[in-house]
């Protein structure tokens, strides 16, 4: 298929790269007219296996997959470092090409292909006013309240306004049949579902499972900043949530019992670290551990088994105090603070 207005980054590339709205709209219209379906995976790049699992799911369910790679400035707060967000364009492209080769090799799988990357500039995404990260700044924004003010939103007040706004723009441009989000960012997936419902956006929101490192850490583009010491200590969050889940599974339904188990793990690891010298320890802070309703995200005193619940948490990993010579401290030498989030869904009983 030939599309106007796109670039191919390598002569043998199977994926068209679009940077502007009009050409990608034409591409999308042509697909519609030929009865093809579009699965859209929005990302900020620095692709890892979590993103890839969403692309695989999209390829199973659509003829054409579009991946967007765009680091959206409006979801970063004024004190959050937009510039330090990892950018790995060439590697991202290579990963997507490799996936296409895999999809093509298994002809019997009837899999779709990644046929386009949408990588717009900020001027394209925000065509009139320059984007702002100020809470009271001007601009055309989508706000989904009160969901966006809870949990992650309490610490990052402009985050979900930025996410909802950029997703609305991308959905308007691409009109995908299905959009793919990771459960890793559970609040984001709940907000996007609410937005699609409330704003009558004609797409199906699909949520794929969290992809983890073998030890249990949820994959994230920002994990490259952790290094070995903080990566190990960062397991505290998934461990705490798993412990809370097992308490729930053992029959406990009360907030006190379920979250008590999670905080017991977090406090034990904190105490352990505090006993270590600065050359060995990791300083971290639990921002929250929450037990919330899966639709409203209201905090629960007791889980109603017929509704289930979302167990989620966030931990701030502080910079290393004393990085050691030869130590793998991650990108930035251990100086970049890293916020880890994770969650487990307590499924409703059927
Ligand atoms: P990001 O590039 O971080 O904005 O993420 C793009 C999409 O990938 C979002 O829908 C995320 O929820 C999803 N995602 C990120 N990390 C993971 C993971 N470890 N497992 C599954 N999905 C993920």
Tab-separated table of C-alpha atoms and ligand atoms in Angstrom:
chain	number	residue	atom	x	y	z
A	1	UNK	CA	0.000	0.000	0.000
A	2	UNK	CA	1.325	3.483	-0.751
A	3	UNK	CA	0.651	6.394	1.569
A	4	UNK	CA	1.454	10.025	0.880
A	5	UNK	CA	3.243	12.091	3.502
A	6	UNK	CA	5.142	9.450	5.407
A	7	UNK	CA	8.763	8.502	5.733
A	8	UNK	CA	10.340	5.097	5.611
A	9	UNK	CA	13.374	5.076	7.858
A	10	UNK	CA	15.033	2.146	6.128
A	11	UNK	CA	14.520	1.038	2.538
A	12	UNK	CA	13.263	-2.395	3.637
A	13	UNK	CA	11.034	-0.903	6.368
A	14	UNK	CA	7.528	-2.345	6.638
A	15	UNK	CA	6.234	0.529	8.766
A	16	UNK	CA	5.258	4.016	7.617
A	17	UNK	CA	6.227	6.829	9.973
A	18	UNK	CA	3.777	9.744	10.030
A	19	UNK	CA	4.535	13.087	11.638
A	20	UNK	CA	1.551	15.127	10.561
A	21	UNK	CA	-2.216	14.881	10.914
A	22	UNK	CA	-3.426	15.049	7.309
A	23	UNK	CA	-1.329	12.157	5.917
A	24	UNK	CA	-2.112	9.826	8.808
A	25	UNK	CA	-5.811	10.657	8.429
A	26	UNK	CA	-5.618	9.733	4.751
A	27	UNK	CA	-3.874	6.483	5.655
A	28	UNK	CA	-6.621	5.736	8.180
A	29	UNK	CA	-9.419	6.575	5.719
A	30	UNK	CA	-7.919	4.283	3.082
A	31	UNK	CA	-7.852	1.442	5.611
A	32	UNK	CA	-11.483	2.081	6.514
A	33	UNK	CA	-12.519	2.077	2.863
A	34	UNK	CA	-10.786	-1.253	2.306
A	35	UNK	CA	-12.515	-2.856	5.292
A	36	UNK	CA	-9.437	-3.065	7.495
A	37	UNK	CA	-9.348	-2.490	11.260
A	38	UNK	CA	-7.005	-0.333	13.312
A	39	UNK	CA	-5.677	-1.196	16.759
A	40	UNK	CA	-3.904	1.746	18.350
A	41	UNK	CA	-1.189	1.545	21.018
A	42	UNK	CA	-0.289	4.986	22.412
A	43	UNK	CA	3.192	5.146	23.959
A	44	UNK	CA	5.884	7.603	24.957
A	45	UNK	CA	8.527	5.390	23.341
A	46	UNK	CA	11.501	3.794	25.137
A	47	UNK	CA	9.669	0.594	24.279
A	48	UNK	CA	10.007	-2.446	26.510
A	49	UNK	CA	8.257	-5.821	26.727
A	50	UNK	CA	5.202	-4.234	28.382
A	51	UNK	CA	4.572	-2.100	25.306
A	52	UNK	CA	5.383	-5.037	23.043
A	53	UNK	CA	2.773	-7.231	24.733
A	54	UNK	CA	0.127	-4.588	23.950
A	55	UNK	CA	1.265	-4.460	20.322
A	56	UNK	CA	1.013	-8.254	20.106
A	57	UNK	CA	-2.522	-8.137	21.473
A	58	UNK	CA	-3.441	-5.378	19.008
A	59	UNK	CA	-2.022	-7.464	16.131
A	60	UNK	CA	-4.120	-10.450	17.171
A	61	UNK	CA	-7.290	-8.363	17.125
A	62	UNK	CA	-6.815	-6.014	14.135
A	63	UNK	CA	-5.484	-6.079	10.595
A	64	UNK	CA	-3.400	-2.935	11.176
A	65	UNK	CA	-1.621	-1.715	14.296
A	66	UNK	CA	-0.660	1.923	14.777
A	67	UNK	CA	1.840	2.745	17.527
A	68	UNK	CA	2.246	6.354	18.572
A	69	UNK	CA	5.544	7.516	20.005
A	70	UNK	CA	5.165	10.913	21.593
A	71	UNK	CA	6.452	12.249	24.912
A	72	UNK	CA	3.532	14.428	25.927
A	73	UNK	CA	4.684	17.557	27.804
A	74	UNK	CA	1.338	18.381	29.438
A	75	UNK	CA	1.328	15.275	31.606
A	76	UNK	CA	4.626	16.270	33.235
A	77	UNK	CA	4.311	18.634	36.188
A	78	UNK	CA	6.376	21.811	36.351
A	79	UNK	CA	8.797	20.096	38.750
A	80	UNK	CA	8.942	16.838	36.827
A	81	UNK	CA	11.800	16.450	34.407
A	82	UNK	CA	10.409	16.113	30.909
A	83	UNK	CA	13.905	16.360	29.412
A	84	UNK	CA	15.217	13.334	31.290
A	85	UNK	CA	12.488	11.020	29.964
A	86	UNK	CA	14.325	8.262	28.041
A	87	UNK	CA	14.198	8.551	24.242
A	88	UNK	CA	15.336	5.575	22.156
A	89	UNK	CA	13.897	6.181	18.682
A	90	UNK	CA	16.183	3.867	16.668
A	91	UNK	CA	15.837	0.975	19.101
A	92	UNK	CA	12.054	1.463	19.199
A	93	UNK	CA	11.841	1.279	15.420
A	94	UNK	CA	14.016	-1.819	15.369
A	95	UNK	CA	11.836	-3.548	17.977
A	96	UNK	CA	8.691	-2.876	15.965
A	97	UNK	CA	10.314	-4.079	12.717
A	98	UNK	CA	11.417	-7.282	14.486
A	99	UNK	CA	7.863	-7.827	15.683
A	100	UNK	CA	6.545	-7.464	12.143
A	101	UNK	CA	9.027	-10.069	10.947
A	102	UNK	CA	7.725	-12.387	13.666
A	103	UNK	CA	4.087	-11.690	12.736
A	104	UNK	CA	4.901	-12.352	9.072
A	105	UNK	CA	6.803	-15.572	9.778
A	106	UNK	CA	3.766	-17.225	11.283
A	107	UNK	CA	1.359	-17.047	8.349
A	108	UNK	CA	-1.061	-19.444	10.038
A	109	UNK	CA	-1.566	-17.065	12.992
A	110	UNK	CA	-3.649	-14.673	10.874
A	111	UNK	CA	-1.942	-11.855	12.736
A	112	UNK	CA	-2.192	-8.217	11.777
A	113	UNK	CA	0.891	-6.073	11.206
A	114	UNK	CA	2.237	-2.822	12.538
A	115	UNK	CA	1.695	-0.656	9.493
A	116	UNK	CA	2.214	2.821	10.955
A	117	UNK	CA	3.974	4.787	13.647
A	118	UNK	CA	2.557	8.176	14.492
A	119	UNK	CA	5.314	10.371	15.932
A	120	UNK	CA	4.045	13.950	15.803
A	121	UNK	CA	5.883	17.035	16.950
A	122	UNK	CA	4.484	19.099	19.817
A	123	UNK	CA	3.480	21.840	17.385
A	124	UNK	CA	1.319	19.283	15.568
A	125	UNK	CA	-0.282	17.974	18.774
A	126	UNK	CA	-0.819	21.452	20.299
A	127	UNK	CA	-1.432	23.566	17.177
A	128	UNK	CA	-2.559	26.838	18.779
A	129	UNK	CA	-1.373	27.626	22.311
A	130	UNK	CA	1.964	26.277	23.506
A	131	UNK	CA	1.306	23.414	25.941
A	132	UNK	CA	1.347	24.231	29.638
A	133	UNK	CA	2.059	22.171	32.730
A	134	UNK	CA	0.559	24.840	34.989
A	135	UNK	CA	-2.594	23.695	36.745
A	136	UNK	CA	-4.319	26.972	35.934
A	137	UNK	CA	-2.648	27.417	32.557
A	138	UNK	CA	-4.600	28.142	29.386
A	139	UNK	CA	-5.318	25.560	26.724
A	140	UNK	CA	-7.928	23.094	25.510
A	141	UNK	CA	-7.936	20.288	28.054
A	142	UNK	CA	-9.950	17.218	28.904
A	143	UNK	CA	-10.514	16.717	32.628
A	144	UNK	CA	-12.049	13.602	34.092
A	145	UNK	CA	-12.865	14.330	37.711
A	146	UNK	CA	-12.908	13.182	40.445
A	147	UNK	CA	-11.062	10.102	39.098
A	148	UNK	CA	-8.081	12.171	37.968
A	149	UNK	CA	-7.572	13.709	41.418
A	150	UNK	CA	-7.181	10.435	43.291
A	151	UNK	CA	-4.108	8.234	43.868
A	152	UNK	CA	-1.524	9.218	41.234
A	153	UNK	CA	-3.451	12.431	40.628
A	154	UNK	CA	-3.024	13.506	44.253
A	155	UNK	CA	0.760	13.596	43.791
A	156	UNK	CA	0.730	14.595	40.126
A	157	UNK	CA	-2.078	17.150	39.711
A	158	UNK	CA	-1.740	17.761	35.949
A	159	UNK	CA	-0.876	14.193	34.997
A	160	UNK	CA	-4.277	12.808	34.017
A	161	UNK	CA	-5.398	16.086	32.456
A	162	UNK	CA	-2.388	15.711	30.152
A	163	UNK	CA	-3.056	12.015	29.487
A	164	UNK	CA	-6.789	12.498	28.795
A	165	UNK	CA	-6.069	15.474	26.554
A	166	UNK	CA	-3.390	13.806	24.451
A	167	UNK	CA	-5.399	10.589	24.147
A	168	UNK	CA	-8.456	12.551	22.971
A	169	UNK	CA	-6.324	14.260	20.338
A	170	UNK	CA	-4.790	10.966	19.197
A	171	UNK	CA	-8.168	9.194	19.150
A	172	UNK	CA	-9.651	12.072	17.116
A	173	UNK	CA	-6.807	11.926	14.624
A	174	UNK	CA	-6.650	8.135	14.235
A	175	UNK	CA	-10.253	7.030	14.952
A	176	UNK	CA	-8.999	3.562	15.935
A	177	UNK	CA	-11.392	0.618	16.226
A	178	UNK	CA	-9.622	-0.475	19.392
A	179	UNK	CA	-7.145	1.199	21.749
A	180	UNK	CA	-4.714	-0.712	23.968
A	181	UNK	CA	-3.605	0.261	27.469
A	182	UNK	CA	-1.608	-1.588	30.125
A	183	UNK	CA	-3.009	-2.618	33.469
A	184	UNK	CA	0.309	-1.479	34.947
A	185	UNK	CA	-1.183	2.050	34.839
A	186	UNK	CA	-4.514	0.958	36.255
A	187	UNK	CA	-5.845	4.419	37.070
A	188	UNK	CA	-5.014	5.562	33.555
A	189	UNK	CA	-6.964	2.671	32.045
A	190	UNK	CA	-9.976	3.409	34.275
A	191	UNK	CA	-9.877	7.099	33.334
A	192	UNK	CA	-9.589	6.351	29.611
A	193	UNK	CA	-12.560	3.971	29.808
A	194	UNK	CA	-14.590	6.654	31.593
A	195	UNK	CA	-13.537	9.300	29.072
A	196	UNK	CA	-14.469	7.114	26.096
A	197	UNK	CA	-17.860	6.425	27.646
A	198	UNK	CA	-18.607	9.990	28.757
A	199	UNK	CA	-17.419	11.674	25.556
A	200	UNK	CA	-18.983	9.051	23.240
A	201	UNK	CA	-15.682	8.233	21.600
A	202	UNK	CA	-16.291	5.413	19.140
A	203	UNK	CA	-13.562	2.976	20.121
A	204	UNK	CA	-13.154	-0.124	22.260
A	205	UNK	CA	-10.732	0.206	25.206
A	206	UNK	CA	-8.750	-2.983	25.739
A	207	UNK	CA	-6.514	-3.469	28.776
A	208	UNK	CA	-3.552	-5.874	28.639
A	209	UNK	CA	-1.899	-7.496	31.697
A	210	UNK	CA	1.168	-6.023	33.419
A	211	UNK	CA	4.462	-7.351	32.081
A	212	UNK	CA	7.047	-7.908	34.801
A	213	UNK	CA	10.745	-8.549	35.155
A	214	UNK	CA	11.454	-12.149	36.263
A	215	UNK	CA	11.780	-11.022	39.927
A	216	UNK	CA	8.395	-9.283	39.838
A	217	UNK	CA	9.183	-5.615	39.179
A	218	UNK	CA	6.603	-4.118	36.795
A	219	UNK	CA	8.370	-3.026	33.612
A	220	UNK	CA	8.579	0.708	33.010
A	221	UNK	CA	10.572	2.954	30.693
A	222	UNK	CA	11.912	4.731	33.771
A	223	UNK	CA	13.403	1.552	35.282
A	224	UNK	CA	16.615	2.261	33.328
A	225	UNK	CA	17.378	4.883	35.996
A	226	UNK	CA	17.186	2.422	38.906
A	227	UNK	CA	20.431	0.408	38.785
A	228	UNK	CA	20.873	-2.884	40.618
A	229	UNK	CA	20.573	-1.607	44.198
A	230	UNK	CA	17.350	0.345	43.716
A	231	UNK	CA	15.897	-2.274	41.368
A	232	UNK	CA	16.207	-4.854	44.140
A	233	UNK	CA	14.784	-2.568	46.815
A	234	UNK	CA	12.002	-1.538	44.441
A	235	UNK	CA	10.607	-5.068	44.642
A	236	UNK	CA	9.102	-3.951	47.948
A	237	UNK	CA	6.028	-2.624	46.157
A	238	UNK	CA	5.085	-5.780	44.226
A	239	UNK	CA	5.850	-7.882	47.309
A	240	UNK	CA	3.646	-5.710	49.524
A	241	UNK	CA	0.758	-5.871	47.050
A	242	UNK	CA	1.088	-9.629	46.616
A	243	UNK	CA	1.029	-10.104	50.379
A	244	UNK	CA	-2.137	-8.006	50.623
A	245	UNK	CA	-3.685	-10.051	47.820
A	246	UNK	CA	-2.945	-13.326	49.587
A	247	UNK	CA	-4.541	-12.006	52.784
A	248	UNK	CA	-7.657	-11.167	50.731
A	249	UNK	CA	-7.623	-14.610	49.132
A	250	UNK	CA	-7.400	-16.202	52.568
A	251	UNK	CA	-10.813	-14.712	53.356
A	252	UNK	CA	-10.066	-11.297	54.879
A	253	UNK	CA	-12.156	-8.516	53.349
A	254	UNK	CA	-11.394	-5.577	55.640
A	255	UNK	CA	-9.158	-2.682	54.679
A	256	UNK	CA	-7.280	-2.940	57.935
A	257	UNK	CA	-6.296	-6.572	57.390
A	258	UNK	CA	-5.521	-6.253	53.673
A	259	UNK	CA	-3.566	-2.982	53.709
A	260	UNK	CA	-2.058	-3.825	57.109
A	261	UNK	CA	-0.325	-6.785	55.453
A	262	UNK	CA	1.044	-4.569	52.667
A	263	UNK	CA	2.316	-1.893	55.057
A	264	UNK	CA	3.925	-4.546	57.289
A	265	UNK	CA	6.123	-5.596	54.345
A	266	UNK	CA	6.894	-1.995	53.353
A	267	UNK	CA	7.804	-1.015	56.924
A	268	UNK	CA	9.985	-4.095	57.405
A	269	UNK	CA	11.965	-3.313	54.225
A	270	UNK	CA	12.275	0.350	55.240
A	271	UNK	CA	13.624	-0.663	58.664
A	272	UNK	CA	16.049	-3.135	57.048
A	273	UNK	CA	17.411	-0.437	54.739
A	274	UNK	CA	17.796	2.081	57.532
A	275	UNK	CA	20.152	-0.255	59.357
A	276	UNK	CA	22.513	-0.329	56.370
A	277	UNK	CA	25.329	2.164	55.765
A	278	UNK	CA	24.770	4.865	53.114
A	279	UNK	CA	27.062	2.966	50.727
A	280	UNK	CA	24.637	0.037	50.684
A	281	UNK	CA	21.195	1.329	51.496
A	282	UNK	CA	18.312	2.637	49.443
A	283	UNK	CA	16.106	5.420	50.681
A	284	UNK	CA	12.500	5.253	49.589
A	285	UNK	CA	9.117	6.544	50.623
A	286	UNK	CA	5.732	4.896	50.269
A	287	UNK	CA	3.479	7.506	48.666
A	288	UNK	CA	0.319	5.428	49.052
A	289	UNK	CA	-1.021	1.921	49.164
A	290	UNK	CA	-4.677	1.898	48.259
A	291	UNK	CA	-7.635	-0.454	48.322
A	292	UNK	CA	-10.208	1.095	46.035
A	293	UNK	CA	-13.402	0.447	44.103
A	294	UNK	CA	-12.610	-0.641	40.506
A	295	UNK	CA	-14.929	1.959	38.911
A	296	UNK	CA	-14.938	4.992	41.203
A	297	UNK	CA	-11.511	4.482	42.806
A	298	UNK	CA	-13.123	5.459	46.129
A	299	UNK	CA	-11.228	3.985	49.061
A	300	UNK	CA	-12.906	0.909	50.548
A	301	UNK	CA	-13.330	-0.090	54.191
A	302	UNK	CA	-14.356	-3.551	53.133
A	303	UNK	CA	-14.234	-5.371	49.776
A	304	UNK	CA	-17.570	-6.381	48.275
A	305	UNK	CA	-16.656	-9.644	46.542
A	306	UNK	CA	-19.240	-9.069	43.832
A	307	UNK	CA	-17.416	-5.867	42.765
A	308	UNK	CA	-13.826	-6.762	43.523
A	309	UNK	CA	-11.228	-4.036	44.146
A	310	UNK	CA	-8.024	-2.447	42.939
A	311	UNK	CA	-4.988	-2.789	45.173
A	312	UNK	CA	-2.433	-0.236	44.070
A	313	UNK	CA	0.587	1.626	45.327
A	314	UNK	CA	3.335	4.094	44.562
A	315	UNK	CA	6.841	4.281	45.978
A	316	UNK	CA	9.349	7.082	45.486
A	317	UNK	CA	12.893	5.782	45.170
A	318	UNK	CA	15.287	8.504	46.250
A	319	UNK	CA	18.671	9.048	44.585
A	320	UNK	CA	21.528	6.893	45.867
A	321	UNK	CA	23.417	8.655	48.636
A	322	UNK	CA	26.771	7.040	47.968
A	323	UNK	CA	27.115	5.303	44.597
A	324	UNK	CA	30.066	2.905	44.731
A	325	UNK	CA	32.855	2.641	42.176
A	326	UNK	CA	31.976	-0.061	39.637
A	327	UNK	CA	28.411	-0.293	40.892
A	328	UNK	CA	25.609	-0.523	38.282
A	329	UNK	CA	23.703	2.584	39.341
A	330	UNK	CA	21.559	2.848	36.198
A	331	UNK	CA	21.330	5.701	33.730
A	332	UNK	CA	22.180	8.990	35.461
A	333	UNK	CA	24.495	7.250	37.957
A	334	UNK	CA	21.788	6.800	40.609
A	335	UNK	CA	20.996	10.512	40.781
A	336	UNK	CA	17.544	10.369	39.168
A	337	UNK	CA	14.620	9.848	41.567
A	338	UNK	CA	12.240	7.167	40.292
A	339	UNK	CA	8.556	6.797	41.081
A	340	UNK	CA	7.388	3.185	40.942
A	341	UNK	CA	3.739	2.226	40.597
A	342	UNK	CA	2.095	-1.158	40.604
A	343	UNK	CA	-1.268	-2.771	41.218
A	344	UNK	CA	-3.199	-6.003	41.491
A	345	UNK	CA	-6.860	-6.359	40.597
A	346	UNK	CA	-8.897	-8.324	43.101
A	347	UNK	CA	-11.337	-9.791	40.590
A	348	UNK	CA	-15.020	-9.938	41.523
A	349	UNK	CA	-16.326	-13.397	42.295
A	350	UNK	CA	-18.453	-14.759	39.478
B	1	LIG	P1	4.045	4.735	28.413
B	1	LIG	O1	4.955	4.677	27.234
B	1	LIG	O2	4.740	4.519	29.724
B	1	LIG	O3	3.126	5.924	28.389
B	1	LIG	O4	3.082	3.481	28.293
B	1	LIG	C1	2.357	3.219	27.115
B	1	LIG	C2	1.410	2.080	27.385
B	1	LIG	O5	2.115	0.931	27.771
B	1	LIG	C3	0.412	2.399	28.517
B	1	LIG	O6	-0.867	1.896	28.177
B	1	LIG	C4	0.998	1.635	29.679
B	1	LIG	O7	0.034	1.255	30.631
B	1	LIG	C5	1.570	0.419	28.973
B	1	LIG	N1	2.586	-0.206	29.808
B	1	LIG	C6	3.677	0.396	30.374
B	1	LIG	N2	4.357	-0.490	31.133
B	1	LIG	C7	3.677	-1.671	31.034
B	1	LIG	C8	3.879	-2.967	31.586
B	1	LIG	N3	4.896	-3.233	32.398
B	1	LIG	N4	2.990	-3.936	31.260
B	1	LIG	C9	1.938	-3.679	30.441
B	1	LIG	N5	1.704	-2.463	29.895
B	1	LIG	C10	2.558	-1.486	30.181
